[in-house]
Amino acid sequence: LEPLRCFSKTSSTEQIKVRIDDKLSRIRNGVNDAEDTILDLIGYLIILRIATKQQKKQEKNKNGIDNKD
């Protein structure tokens, strides 16, 4: 995951977490269609899981640790 980063220089995982926060706020406040927002949230959570695993793998490779995942 390598976003363009025109406006934000934070990591991919931090950007995904911001989107998750936004979706949770929409659900709490009743904004938009709840079903679509929940589906979006599920998608962002899956993407976060993938990004987190990739980040850990890159850190292990950077530190010379063999990754079996």
mmCIF file of the N, C-alpha and C atoms, coordinates in Angstrom:
data_MODEL
# 
_entry.id   MODEL 
# 
loop_
_atom_site.group_PDB 
_atom_site.id 
_atom_site.type_symbol 
_atom_site.label_atom_id 
_atom_site.label_alt_id 
_atom_site.label_comp_id 
_atom_site.label_asym_id 
_atom_site.label_entity_id 
_atom_site.label_seq_id 
_atom_site.pdbx_PDB_ins_code 
_atom_site.Cartn_x 
_atom_site.Cartn_y 
_atom_site.Cartn_z 
_atom_site.occupancy 
_atom_site.B_iso_or_equiv 
_atom_site.pdbx_formal_charge 
_atom_site.auth_seq_id 
_atom_site.auth_comp_id 
_atom_site.auth_asym_id 
_atom_site.auth_atom_id 
_atom_site.pdbx_PDB_model_num 
ATOM 1   N N  . LEU A 1 1  ? 0.844   -1.176  0.000  1.00 0.00 ? 1  LEU A N  1 
ATOM 2   C CA . LEU A 1 1  ? 0.000   0.000   0.000  1.00 0.00 ? 1  LEU A CA 1 
ATOM 3   C C  . LEU A 1 1  ? 0.885   1.233   0.000  1.00 0.00 ? 1  LEU A C  1 
ATOM 4   N N  . GLU A 1 2  ? 0.833   1.978   -1.069 1.00 0.00 ? 2  GLU A N  1 
ATOM 5   C CA . GLU A 1 2  ? 1.639   3.182   -1.167 1.00 0.00 ? 2  GLU A CA 1 
ATOM 6   C C  . GLU A 1 2  ? 0.784   4.321   -1.723 1.00 0.00 ? 2  GLU A C  1 
ATOM 7   N N  . PRO A 1 3  ? 0.099   5.049   -0.833 1.00 0.00 ? 3  PRO A N  1 
ATOM 8   C CA . PRO A 1 3  ? -0.735  6.164   -1.294 1.00 0.00 ? 3  PRO A CA 1 
ATOM 9   C C  . PRO A 1 3  ? 0.120   7.297   -1.858 1.00 0.00 ? 3  PRO A C  1 
ATOM 10  N N  . LEU A 1 4  ? -0.500  8.163   -2.638 1.00 0.00 ? 4  LEU A N  1 
ATOM 11  C CA . LEU A 1 4  ? 0.178   9.271   -3.297 1.00 0.00 ? 4  LEU A CA 1 
ATOM 12  C C  . LEU A 1 4  ? 0.773   10.266  -2.314 1.00 0.00 ? 4  LEU A C  1 
ATOM 13  N N  . ARG A 1 5  ? 0.103   10.534  -1.205 1.00 0.00 ? 5  ARG A N  1 
ATOM 14  C CA . ARG A 1 5  ? 0.557   11.438  -0.145 1.00 0.00 ? 5  ARG A CA 1 
ATOM 15  C C  . ARG A 1 5  ? 0.713   12.888  -0.611 1.00 0.00 ? 5  ARG A C  1 
ATOM 16  N N  . CYS A 1 6  ? -0.303  13.391  -1.279 1.00 0.00 ? 6  CYS A N  1 
ATOM 17  C CA . CYS A 1 6  ? -0.303  14.802  -1.687 1.00 0.00 ? 6  CYS A CA 1 
ATOM 18  C C  . CYS A 1 6  ? -0.458  15.723  -0.486 1.00 0.00 ? 6  CYS A C  1 
ATOM 19  N N  . PHE A 1 7  ? -1.320  15.367  0.443  1.00 0.00 ? 7  PHE A N  1 
ATOM 20  C CA . PHE A 1 7  ? -1.641  16.239  1.565  1.00 0.00 ? 7  PHE A CA 1 
ATOM 21  C C  . PHE A 1 7  ? -1.138  15.712  2.900  1.00 0.00 ? 7  PHE A C  1 
ATOM 22  N N  . SER A 1 8  ? -1.051  14.427  3.041  1.00 0.00 ? 8  SER A N  1 
ATOM 23  C CA . SER A 1 8  ? -0.674  13.839  4.318  1.00 0.00 ? 8  SER A CA 1 
ATOM 24  C C  . SER A 1 8  ? 0.585   13.003  4.156  1.00 0.00 ? 8  SER A C  1 
ATOM 25  N N  . LYS A 1 9  ? 1.490   13.156  5.080  1.00 0.00 ? 9  LYS A N  1 
ATOM 26  C CA . LYS A 1 9  ? 2.749   12.405  5.035  1.00 0.00 ? 9  LYS A CA 1 
ATOM 27  C C  . LYS A 1 9  ? 2.776   11.254  6.040  1.00 0.00 ? 9  LYS A C  1 
ATOM 28  N N  . THR A 1 10 ? 1.629   10.966  6.676  1.00 0.00 ? 10 THR A N  1 
ATOM 29  C CA . THR A 1 10 ? 1.576   9.893   7.659  1.00 0.00 ? 10 THR A CA 1 
ATOM 30  C C  . THR A 1 10 ? 1.622   8.530   6.967  1.00 0.00 ? 10 THR A C  1 
ATOM 31  N N  . SER A 1 11 ? 1.860   7.503   7.746  1.00 0.00 ? 11 SER A N  1 
ATOM 32  C CA . SER A 1 11 ? 1.953   6.147   7.202  1.00 0.00 ? 11 SER A CA 1 
ATOM 33  C C  . SER A 1 11 ? 0.609   5.670   6.656  1.00 0.00 ? 11 SER A C  1 
ATOM 34  N N  . SER A 1 12 ? 0.670   4.645   5.855  1.00 0.00 ? 12 SER A N  1 
ATOM 35  C CA . SER A 1 12 ? -0.553  4.049   5.291  1.00 0.00 ? 12 SER A CA 1 
ATOM 36  C C  . SER A 1 12 ? -1.505  3.597   6.385  1.00 0.00 ? 12 SER A C  1 
ATOM 37  N N  . THR A 1 13 ? -0.960  2.962   7.416  1.00 0.00 ? 13 THR A N  1 
ATOM 38  C CA . THR A 1 13 ? -1.825  2.464   8.479  1.00 0.00 ? 13 THR A CA 1 
ATOM 39  C C  . THR A 1 13 ? -2.487  3.605   9.235  1.00 0.00 ? 13 THR A C  1 
ATOM 40  N N  . GLU A 1 14 ? -1.774  4.686   9.461  1.00 0.00 ? 14 GLU A N  1 
ATOM 41  C CA . GLU A 1 14 ? -2.376  5.834   10.150 1.00 0.00 ? 14 GLU A CA 1 
ATOM 42  C C  . GLU A 1 14 ? -3.484  6.460   9.306  1.00 0.00 ? 14 GLU A C  1 
ATOM 43  N N  . GLN A 1 15 ? -3.289  6.534   8.007  1.00 0.00 ? 15 GLN A N  1 
ATOM 44  C CA . GLN A 1 15 ? -4.317  7.078   7.128  1.00 0.00 ? 15 GLN A CA 1 
ATOM 45  C C  . GLN A 1 15 ? -5.561  6.203   7.124  1.00 0.00 ? 15 GLN A C  1 
ATOM 46  N N  . ILE A 1 16 ? -5.370  4.903   7.146  1.00 0.00 ? 16 ILE A N  1 
ATOM 47  C CA . ILE A 1 16 ? -6.503  3.977   7.193  1.00 0.00 ? 16 ILE A CA 1 
ATOM 48  C C  . ILE A 1 16 ? -7.254  4.136   8.513  1.00 0.00 ? 16 ILE A C  1 
ATOM 49  N N  . LYS A 1 17 ? -6.510  4.291   9.600  1.00 0.00 ? 17 LYS A N  1 
ATOM 50  C CA . LYS A 1 17 ? -7.141  4.476   10.915 1.00 0.00 ? 17 LYS A CA 1 
ATOM 51  C C  . LYS A 1 17 ? -7.980  5.749   10.953 1.00 0.00 ? 17 LYS A C  1 
ATOM 52  N N  . VAL A 1 18 ? -7.544  6.786   10.272 1.00 0.00 ? 18 VAL A N  1 
ATOM 53  C CA . VAL A 1 18 ? -8.324  8.027   10.198 1.00 0.00 ? 18 VAL A CA 1 
ATOM 54  C C  . VAL A 1 18 ? -9.643  7.767   9.486  1.00 0.00 ? 18 VAL A C  1 
ATOM 55  N N  . ARG A 1 19 ? -9.596  7.010   8.393  1.00 0.00 ? 19 ARG A N  1 
ATOM 56  C CA . ARG A 1 19 ? -10.824 6.679   7.663  1.00 0.00 ? 19 ARG A CA 1 
ATOM 57  C C  . ARG A 1 19 ? -11.753 5.830   8.532  1.00 0.00 ? 19 ARG A C  1 
ATOM 58  N N  . ILE A 1 20 ? -11.183 4.898   9.312  1.00 0.00 ? 20 ILE A N  1 
ATOM 59  C CA . ILE A 1 20 ? -11.996 4.078   10.208 1.00 0.00 ? 20 ILE A CA 1 
ATOM 60  C C  . ILE A 1 20 ? -12.674 4.960   11.253 1.00 0.00 ? 20 ILE A C  1 
ATOM 61  N N  . ASP A 1 21 ? -11.910 5.903   11.823 1.00 0.00 ? 21 ASP A N  1 
ATOM 62  C CA . ASP A 1 21 ? -12.498 6.851   12.788 1.00 0.00 ? 21 ASP A CA 1 
ATOM 63  C C  . ASP A 1 21 ? -13.657 7.613   12.162 1.00 0.00 ? 21 ASP A C  1 
ATOM 64  N N  . ASP A 1 22 ? -13.480 8.045   10.925 1.00 0.00 ? 22 ASP A N  1 
ATOM 65  C CA . ASP A 1 22 ? -14.528 8.788   10.220 1.00 0.00 ? 22 ASP A CA 1 
ATOM 66  C C  . ASP A 1 22 ? -15.777 7.929   10.046 1.00 0.00 ? 22 ASP A C  1 
ATOM 67  N N  . LYS A 1 23 ? -15.587 6.690   9.656  1.00 0.00 ? 23 LYS A N  1 
ATOM 68  C CA . LYS A 1 23 ? -16.734 5.788   9.457  1.00 0.00 ? 23 LYS A CA 1 
ATOM 69  C C  . LYS A 1 23 ? -17.447 5.521   10.777 1.00 0.00 ? 23 LYS A C  1 
ATOM 70  N N  . LEU A 1 24 ? -16.680 5.314   11.858 1.00 0.00 ? 24 LEU A N  1 
ATOM 71  C CA . LEU A 1 24 ? -17.303 5.096   13.164 1.00 0.00 ? 24 LEU A CA 1 
ATOM 72  C C  . LEU A 1 24 ? -18.090 6.324   13.609 1.00 0.00 ? 24 LEU A C  1 
ATOM 73  N N  . SER A 1 25 ? -17.565 7.504   13.334 1.00 0.00 ? 25 SER A N  1 
ATOM 74  C CA . SER A 1 25 ? -18.277 8.739   13.674 1.00 0.00 ? 25 SER A CA 1 
ATOM 75  C C  . SER A 1 25 ? -19.585 8.849   12.898 1.00 0.00 ? 25 SER A C  1 
ATOM 76  N N  . ARG A 1 26 ? -19.548 8.466   11.627 1.00 0.00 ? 26 ARG A N  1 
ATOM 77  C CA . ARG A 1 26 ? -20.764 8.509   10.810 1.00 0.00 ? 26 ARG A CA 1 
ATOM 78  C C  . ARG A 1 26 ? -21.822 7.557   11.348 1.00 0.00 ? 26 ARG A C  1 
ATOM 79  N N  . ILE A 1 27 ? -21.389 6.370   11.772 1.00 0.00 ? 27 ILE A N  1 
ATOM 80  C CA . ILE A 1 27 ? -22.340 5.409   12.338 1.00 0.00 ? 27 ILE A CA 1 
ATOM 81  C C  . ILE A 1 27 ? -22.930 5.966   13.628 1.00 0.00 ? 27 ILE A C  1 
ATOM 82  N N  . ARG A 1 28 ? -22.079 6.489   14.497 1.00 0.00 ? 28 ARG A N  1 
ATOM 83  C CA . ARG A 1 28 ? -22.534 7.031   15.781 1.00 0.00 ? 28 ARG A CA 1 
ATOM 84  C C  . ARG A 1 28 ? -23.502 8.199   15.581 1.00 0.00 ? 28 ARG A C  1 
ATOM 85  N N  . ASN A 1 29 ? -23.219 9.054   14.600 1.00 0.00 ? 29 ASN A N  1 
ATOM 86  C CA . ASN A 1 29 ? -24.028 10.253  14.372 1.00 0.00 ? 29 ASN A CA 1 
ATOM 87  C C  . ASN A 1 29 ? -25.208 10.020  13.439 1.00 0.00 ? 29 ASN A C  1 
ATOM 88  N N  . GLY A 1 30 ? -25.313 8.821   12.881 1.00 0.00 ? 30 GLY A N  1 
ATOM 89  C CA . GLY A 1 30 ? -26.436 8.515   12.011 1.00 0.00 ? 30 GLY A CA 1 
ATOM 90  C C  . GLY A 1 30 ? -26.363 9.183   10.655 1.00 0.00 ? 30 GLY A C  1 
ATOM 91  N N  . VAL A 1 31 ? -25.163 9.548   10.228 1.00 0.00 ? 31 VAL A N  1 
ATOM 92  C CA . VAL A 1 31 ? -24.976 10.197  8.929  1.00 0.00 ? 31 VAL A CA 1 
ATOM 93  C C  . VAL A 1 31 ? -24.831 9.129   7.852  1.00 0.00 ? 31 VAL A C  1 
ATOM 94  N N  . ASN A 1 32 ? -25.411 9.404   6.682  1.00 0.00 ? 32 ASN A N  1 
ATOM 95  C CA . ASN A 1 32 ? -25.353 8.494   5.528  1.00 0.00 ? 32 ASN A CA 1 
ATOM 96  C C  . ASN A 1 32 ? -26.135 7.217   5.782  1.00 0.00 ? 32 ASN A C  1 
ATOM 97  N N  . ASP A 1 33 ? -26.116 6.372   4.785  1.00 0.00 ? 33 ASP A N  1 
ATOM 98  C CA . ASP A 1 33 ? -26.769 5.068   4.864  1.00 0.00 ? 33 ASP A CA 1 
ATOM 99  C C  . ASP A 1 33 ? -25.915 4.162   5.750  1.00 0.00 ? 33 ASP A C  1 
ATOM 100 N N  . ALA A 1 34 ? -26.462 3.726   6.852  1.00 0.00 ? 34 ALA A N  1 
ATOM 101 C CA . ALA A 1 34 ? -25.713 2.935   7.835  1.00 0.00 ? 34 ALA A CA 1 
ATOM 102 C C  . ALA A 1 34 ? -25.144 1.663   7.218  1.00 0.00 ? 34 ALA A C  1 
ATOM 103 N N  . GLU A 1 35 ? -25.917 0.998   6.364  1.00 0.00 ? 35 GLU A N  1 
ATOM 104 C CA . GLU A 1 35 ? -25.438 -0.257  5.777  1.00 0.00 ? 35 GLU A CA 1 
ATOM 105 C C  . GLU A 1 35 ? -24.204 -0.024  4.919  1.00 0.00 ? 35 GLU A C  1 
ATOM 106 N N  . ASP A 1 36 ? -24.226 1.003   4.072  1.00 0.00 ? 36 ASP A N  1 
ATOM 107 C CA . ASP A 1 36 ? -23.054 1.319   3.242  1.00 0.00 ? 36 ASP A CA 1 
ATOM 108 C C  . ASP A 1 36 ? -21.859 1.697   4.100  1.00 0.00 ? 36 ASP A C  1 
ATOM 109 N N  . THR A 1 37 ? -22.102 2.457   5.154  1.00 0.00 ? 37 THR A N  1 
ATOM 110 C CA . THR A 1 37 ? -21.024 2.874   6.044  1.00 0.00 ? 37 THR A CA 1 
ATOM 111 C C  . THR A 1 37 ? -20.414 1.672   6.740  1.00 0.00 ? 37 THR A C  1 
ATOM 112 N N  . ILE A 1 38 ? -21.239 0.731   7.163  1.00 0.00 ? 38 ILE A N  1 
ATOM 113 C CA . ILE A 1 38 ? -20.743 -0.483  7.812  1.00 0.00 ? 38 ILE A CA 1 
ATOM 114 C C  . ILE A 1 38 ? -19.929 -1.325  6.837  1.00 0.00 ? 38 ILE A C  1 
ATOM 115 N N  . LEU A 1 39 ? -20.406 -1.440  5.601  1.00 0.00 ? 39 LEU A N  1 
ATOM 116 C CA . LEU A 1 39 ? -19.641 -2.176  4.593  1.00 0.00 ? 39 LEU A CA 1 
ATOM 117 C C  . LEU A 1 39 ? -18.301 -1.500  4.318  1.00 0.00 ? 39 LEU A C  1 
ATOM 118 N N  . ASP A 1 40 ? -18.298 -0.169  4.249  1.00 0.00 ? 40 ASP A N  1 
ATOM 119 C CA . ASP A 1 40 ? -17.047 0.577   4.086  1.00 0.00 ? 40 ASP A CA 1 
ATOM 120 C C  . ASP A 1 40 ? -16.107 0.300   5.259  1.00 0.00 ? 40 ASP A C  1 
ATOM 121 N N  . LEU A 1 41 ? -16.655 0.304   6.460  1.00 0.00 ? 41 LEU A N  1 
ATOM 122 C CA . LEU A 1 41 ? -15.862 0.059   7.661  1.00 0.00 ? 41 LEU A CA 1 
ATOM 123 C C  . LEU A 1 41 ? -15.225 -1.330  7.614  1.00 0.00 ? 41 LEU A C  1 
ATOM 124 N N  . ILE A 1 42 ? -15.998 -2.321  7.220  1.00 0.00 ? 42 ILE A N  1 
ATOM 125 C CA . ILE A 1 42 ? -15.462 -3.679  7.091  1.00 0.00 ? 42 ILE A CA 1 
ATOM 126 C C  . ILE A 1 42 ? -14.292 -3.696  6.110  1.00 0.00 ? 42 ILE A C  1 
ATOM 127 N N  . GLY A 1 43 ? -14.474 -3.020  4.988  1.00 0.00 ? 43 GLY A N  1 
ATOM 128 C CA . GLY A 1 43 ? -13.404 -2.944  3.989  1.00 0.00 ? 43 GLY A CA 1 
ATOM 129 C C  . GLY A 1 43 ? -12.151 -2.289  4.535  1.00 0.00 ? 43 GLY A C  1 
ATOM 130 N N  . TYR A 1 44 ? -12.318 -1.182  5.247  1.00 0.00 ? 44 TYR A N  1 
ATOM 131 C CA . TYR A 1 44 ? -11.158 -0.497  5.832  1.00 0.00 ? 44 TYR A CA 1 
ATOM 132 C C  . TYR A 1 44 ? -10.467 -1.364  6.884  1.00 0.00 ? 44 TYR A C  1 
ATOM 133 N N  . LEU A 1 45 ? -11.226 -2.115  7.660  1.00 0.00 ? 45 LEU A N  1 
ATOM 134 C CA . LEU A 1 45 ? -10.623 -3.000  8.659  1.00 0.00 ? 45 LEU A CA 1 
ATOM 135 C C  . LEU A 1 45 ? -9.806  -4.108  7.992  1.00 0.00 ? 45 LEU A C  1 
ATOM 136 N N  . ILE A 1 46 ? -10.298 -4.626  6.882  1.00 0.00 ? 46 ILE A N  1 
ATOM 137 C CA . ILE A 1 46 ? -9.547  -5.641  6.134  1.00 0.00 ? 46 ILE A CA 1 
ATOM 138 C C  . ILE A 1 46 ? -8.265  -5.028  5.577  1.00 0.00 ? 46 ILE A C  1 
ATOM 139 N N  . ILE A 1 47 ? -8.384  -3.846  4.997  1.00 0.00 ? 47 ILE A N  1 
ATOM 140 C CA . ILE A 1 47 ? -7.211  -3.164  4.449  1.00 0.00 ? 47 ILE A CA 1 
ATOM 141 C C  . ILE A 1 47 ? -6.201  -2.863  5.553  1.00 0.00 ? 47 ILE A C  1 
ATOM 142 N N  . LEU A 1 48 ? -6.684  -2.450  6.728  1.00 0.00 ? 48 LEU A N  1 
ATOM 143 C CA . LEU A 1 48 ? -5.788  -2.183  7.856  1.00 0.00 ? 48 LEU A CA 1 
ATOM 144 C C  . LEU A 1 48 ? -5.031  -3.446  8.248  1.00 0.00 ? 48 LEU A C  1 
ATOM 145 N N  . ARG A 1 49 ? -5.715  -4.562  8.273  1.00 0.00 ? 49 ARG A N  1 
ATOM 146 C CA . ARG A 1 49 ? -5.067  -5.832  8.623  1.00 0.00 ? 49 ARG A CA 1 
ATOM 147 C C  . ARG A 1 49 ? -3.956  -6.166  7.627  1.00 0.00 ? 49 ARG A C  1 
ATOM 148 N N  . ILE A 1 50 ? -4.246  -5.989  6.342  1.00 0.00 ? 50 ILE A N  1 
ATOM 149 C CA . ILE A 1 50 ? -3.250  -6.260  5.298  1.00 0.00 ? 50 ILE A CA 1 
ATOM 150 C C  . ILE A 1 50 ? -2.066  -5.307  5.442  1.00 0.00 ? 50 ILE A C  1 
ATOM 151 N N  . ALA A 1 51 ? -2.346  -4.025  5.621  1.00 0.00 ? 51 ALA A N  1 
ATOM 152 C CA . ALA A 1 51 ? -1.287  -3.019  5.739  1.00 0.00 ? 51 ALA A CA 1 
ATOM 153 C C  . ALA A 1 51 ? -0.420  -3.281  6.964  1.00 0.00 ? 51 ALA A C  1 
ATOM 154 N N  . THR A 1 52 ? -1.044  -3.676  8.071  1.00 0.00 ? 52 THR A N  1 
ATOM 155 C CA . THR A 1 52 ? -0.300  -3.956  9.295  1.00 0.00 ? 52 THR A CA 1 
ATOM 156 C C  . THR A 1 52 ? 0.633   -5.147  9.097  1.00 0.00 ? 52 THR A C  1 
ATOM 157 N N  . LYS A 1 53 ? 0.123   -6.191  8.456  1.00 0.00 ? 53 LYS A N  1 
ATOM 158 C CA . LYS A 1 53 ? 0.961   -7.367  8.192  1.00 0.00 ? 53 LYS A CA 1 
ATOM 159 C C  . LYS A 1 53 ? 2.114   -7.012  7.257  1.00 0.00 ? 53 LYS A C  1 
ATOM 160 N N  . GLN A 1 54 ? 1.854   -6.207  6.228  1.00 0.00 ? 54 GLN A N  1 
ATOM 161 C CA . GLN A 1 54 ? 2.913   -5.791  5.306  1.00 0.00 ? 54 GLN A CA 1 
ATOM 162 C C  . GLN A 1 54 ? 3.964   -4.953  6.021  1.00 0.00 ? 54 GLN A C  1 
ATOM 163 N N  . GLN A 1 55 ? 3.510   -4.061  6.886  1.00 0.00 ? 55 GLN A N  1 
ATOM 164 C CA . GLN A 1 55 ? 4.425   -3.203  7.621  1.00 0.00 ? 55 GLN A CA 1 
ATOM 165 C C  . GLN A 1 55 ? 5.327   -4.033  8.535  1.00 0.00 ? 55 GLN A C  1 
ATOM 166 N N  . LYS A 1 56 ? 4.753   -5.005  9.233  1.00 0.00 ? 56 LYS A N  1 
ATOM 167 C CA . LYS A 1 56 ? 5.543   -5.878  10.099 1.00 0.00 ? 56 LYS A CA 1 
ATOM 168 C C  . LYS A 1 56 ? 6.554   -6.685  9.290  1.00 0.00 ? 56 LYS A C  1 
ATOM 169 N N  . LYS A 1 57 ? 6.120   -7.170  8.139  1.00 0.00 ? 57 LYS A N  1 
ATOM 170 C CA . LYS A 1 57 ? 7.009   -7.949  7.279  1.00 0.00 ? 57 LYS A CA 1 
ATOM 171 C C  . LYS A 1 57 ? 8.168   -7.084  6.794  1.00 0.00 ? 57 LYS A C  1 
ATOM 172 N N  . GLN A 1 58 ? 7.882   -5.852  6.398  1.00 0.00 ? 58 GLN A N  1 
ATOM 173 C CA . GLN A 1 58 ? 8.938   -4.943  5.949  1.00 0.00 ? 58 GLN A CA 1 
ATOM 174 C C  . GLN A 1 58 ? 9.913   -4.630  7.077  1.00 0.00 ? 58 GLN A C  1 
ATOM 175 N N  . GLU A 1 59 ? 9.399   -4.435  8.290  1.00 0.00 ? 59 GLU A N  1 
ATOM 176 C CA . GLU A 1 59 ? 10.263  -4.159  9.440  1.00 0.00 ? 59 GLU A CA 1 
ATOM 177 C C  . GLU A 1 59 ? 11.152  -5.349  9.749  1.00 0.00 ? 59 GLU A C  1 
ATOM 178 N N  . LYS A 1 60 ? 10.594  -6.556  9.666  1.00 0.00 ? 60 LYS A N  1 
ATOM 179 C CA . LYS A 1 60 ? 11.393  -7.751  9.910  1.00 0.00 ? 60 LYS A CA 1 
ATOM 180 C C  . LYS A 1 60 ? 12.477  -7.893  8.852  1.00 0.00 ? 60 LYS A C  1 
ATOM 181 N N  . ASN A 1 61 ? 12.125  -7.664  7.593  1.00 0.00 ? 61 ASN A N  1 
ATOM 182 C CA . ASN A 1 61 ? 13.098  -7.759  6.508  1.00 0.00 ? 61 ASN A CA 1 
ATOM 183 C C  . ASN A 1 61 ? 14.180  -6.689  6.655  1.00 0.00 ? 61 ASN A C  1 
ATOM 184 N N  . LYS A 1 62 ? 13.774  -5.514  7.078  1.00 0.00 ? 62 LYS A N  1 
ATOM 185 C CA . LYS A 1 62 ? 14.712  -4.407  7.289  1.00 0.00 ? 62 LYS A CA 1 
ATOM 186 C C  . LYS A 1 62 ? 15.714  -4.743  8.395  1.00 0.00 ? 62 LYS A C  1 
ATOM 187 N N  . ASN A 1 63 ? 15.240  -5.451  9.411  1.00 0.00 ? 63 ASN A N  1 
ATOM 188 C CA . ASN A 1 63 ? 16.078  -5.816  10.546 1.00 0.00 ? 63 ASN A CA 1 
ATOM 189 C C  . ASN A 1 63 ? 16.791  -7.149  10.342 1.00 0.00 ? 63 ASN A C  1 
ATOM 190 N N  . GLY A 1 64 ? 16.610  -7.756  9.146  1.00 0.00 ? 64 GLY A N  1 
ATOM 191 C CA . GLY A 1 64 ? 17.280  -9.004  8.845  1.00 0.00 ? 64 GLY A CA 1 
ATOM 192 C C  . GLY A 1 64 ? 16.687  -10.219 9.520  1.00 0.00 ? 64 GLY A C  1 
ATOM 193 N N  . ILE A 1 65 ? 15.422  -10.143 9.896  1.00 0.00 ? 65 ILE A N  1 
ATOM 194 C CA . ILE A 1 65 ? 14.741  -11.269 10.536 1.00 0.00 ? 65 ILE A CA 1 
ATOM 195 C C  . ILE A 1 65 ? 13.937  -12.002 9.479  1.00 0.00 ? 65 ILE A C  1 
ATOM 196 N N  . ASP A 1 66 ? 14.109  -13.307 9.401  1.00 0.00 ? 66 ASP A N  1 
ATOM 197 C CA . ASP A 1 66 ? 13.374  -14.127 8.437  1.00 0.00 ? 66 ASP A CA 1 
ATOM 198 C C  . ASP A 1 66 ? 11.909  -14.156 8.809  1.00 0.00 ? 66 ASP A C  1 
ATOM 199 N N  . ASN A 1 67 ? 11.012  -13.931 7.822  1.00 0.00 ? 67 ASN A N  1 
ATOM 200 C CA . ASN A 1 67 ? 9.568   -13.914 8.057  1.00 0.00 ? 67 ASN A CA 1 
ATOM 201 C C  . ASN A 1 67 ? 8.950   -15.115 7.363  1.00 0.00 ? 67 ASN A C  1 
ATOM 202 N N  . LYS A 1 68 ? 8.286   -15.965 8.107  1.00 0.00 ? 68 LYS A N  1 
ATOM 203 C CA . LYS A 1 68 ? 7.675   -17.180 7.557  1.00 0.00 ? 68 LYS A CA 1 
ATOM 204 C C  . LYS A 1 68 ? 6.238   -16.996 7.123  1.00 0.00 ? 68 LYS A C  1 
ATOM 205 N N  . ASP A 1 69 ? 5.614   -15.772 7.314  1.00 0.00 ? 69 ASP A N  1 
ATOM 206 C CA . ASP A 1 69 ? 4.207   -15.547 6.976  1.00 0.00 ? 69 ASP A CA 1 
ATOM 207 C C  . ASP A 1 69 ? 3.955   -15.478 5.504  1.00 0.00 ? 69 ASP A C  1 
# 
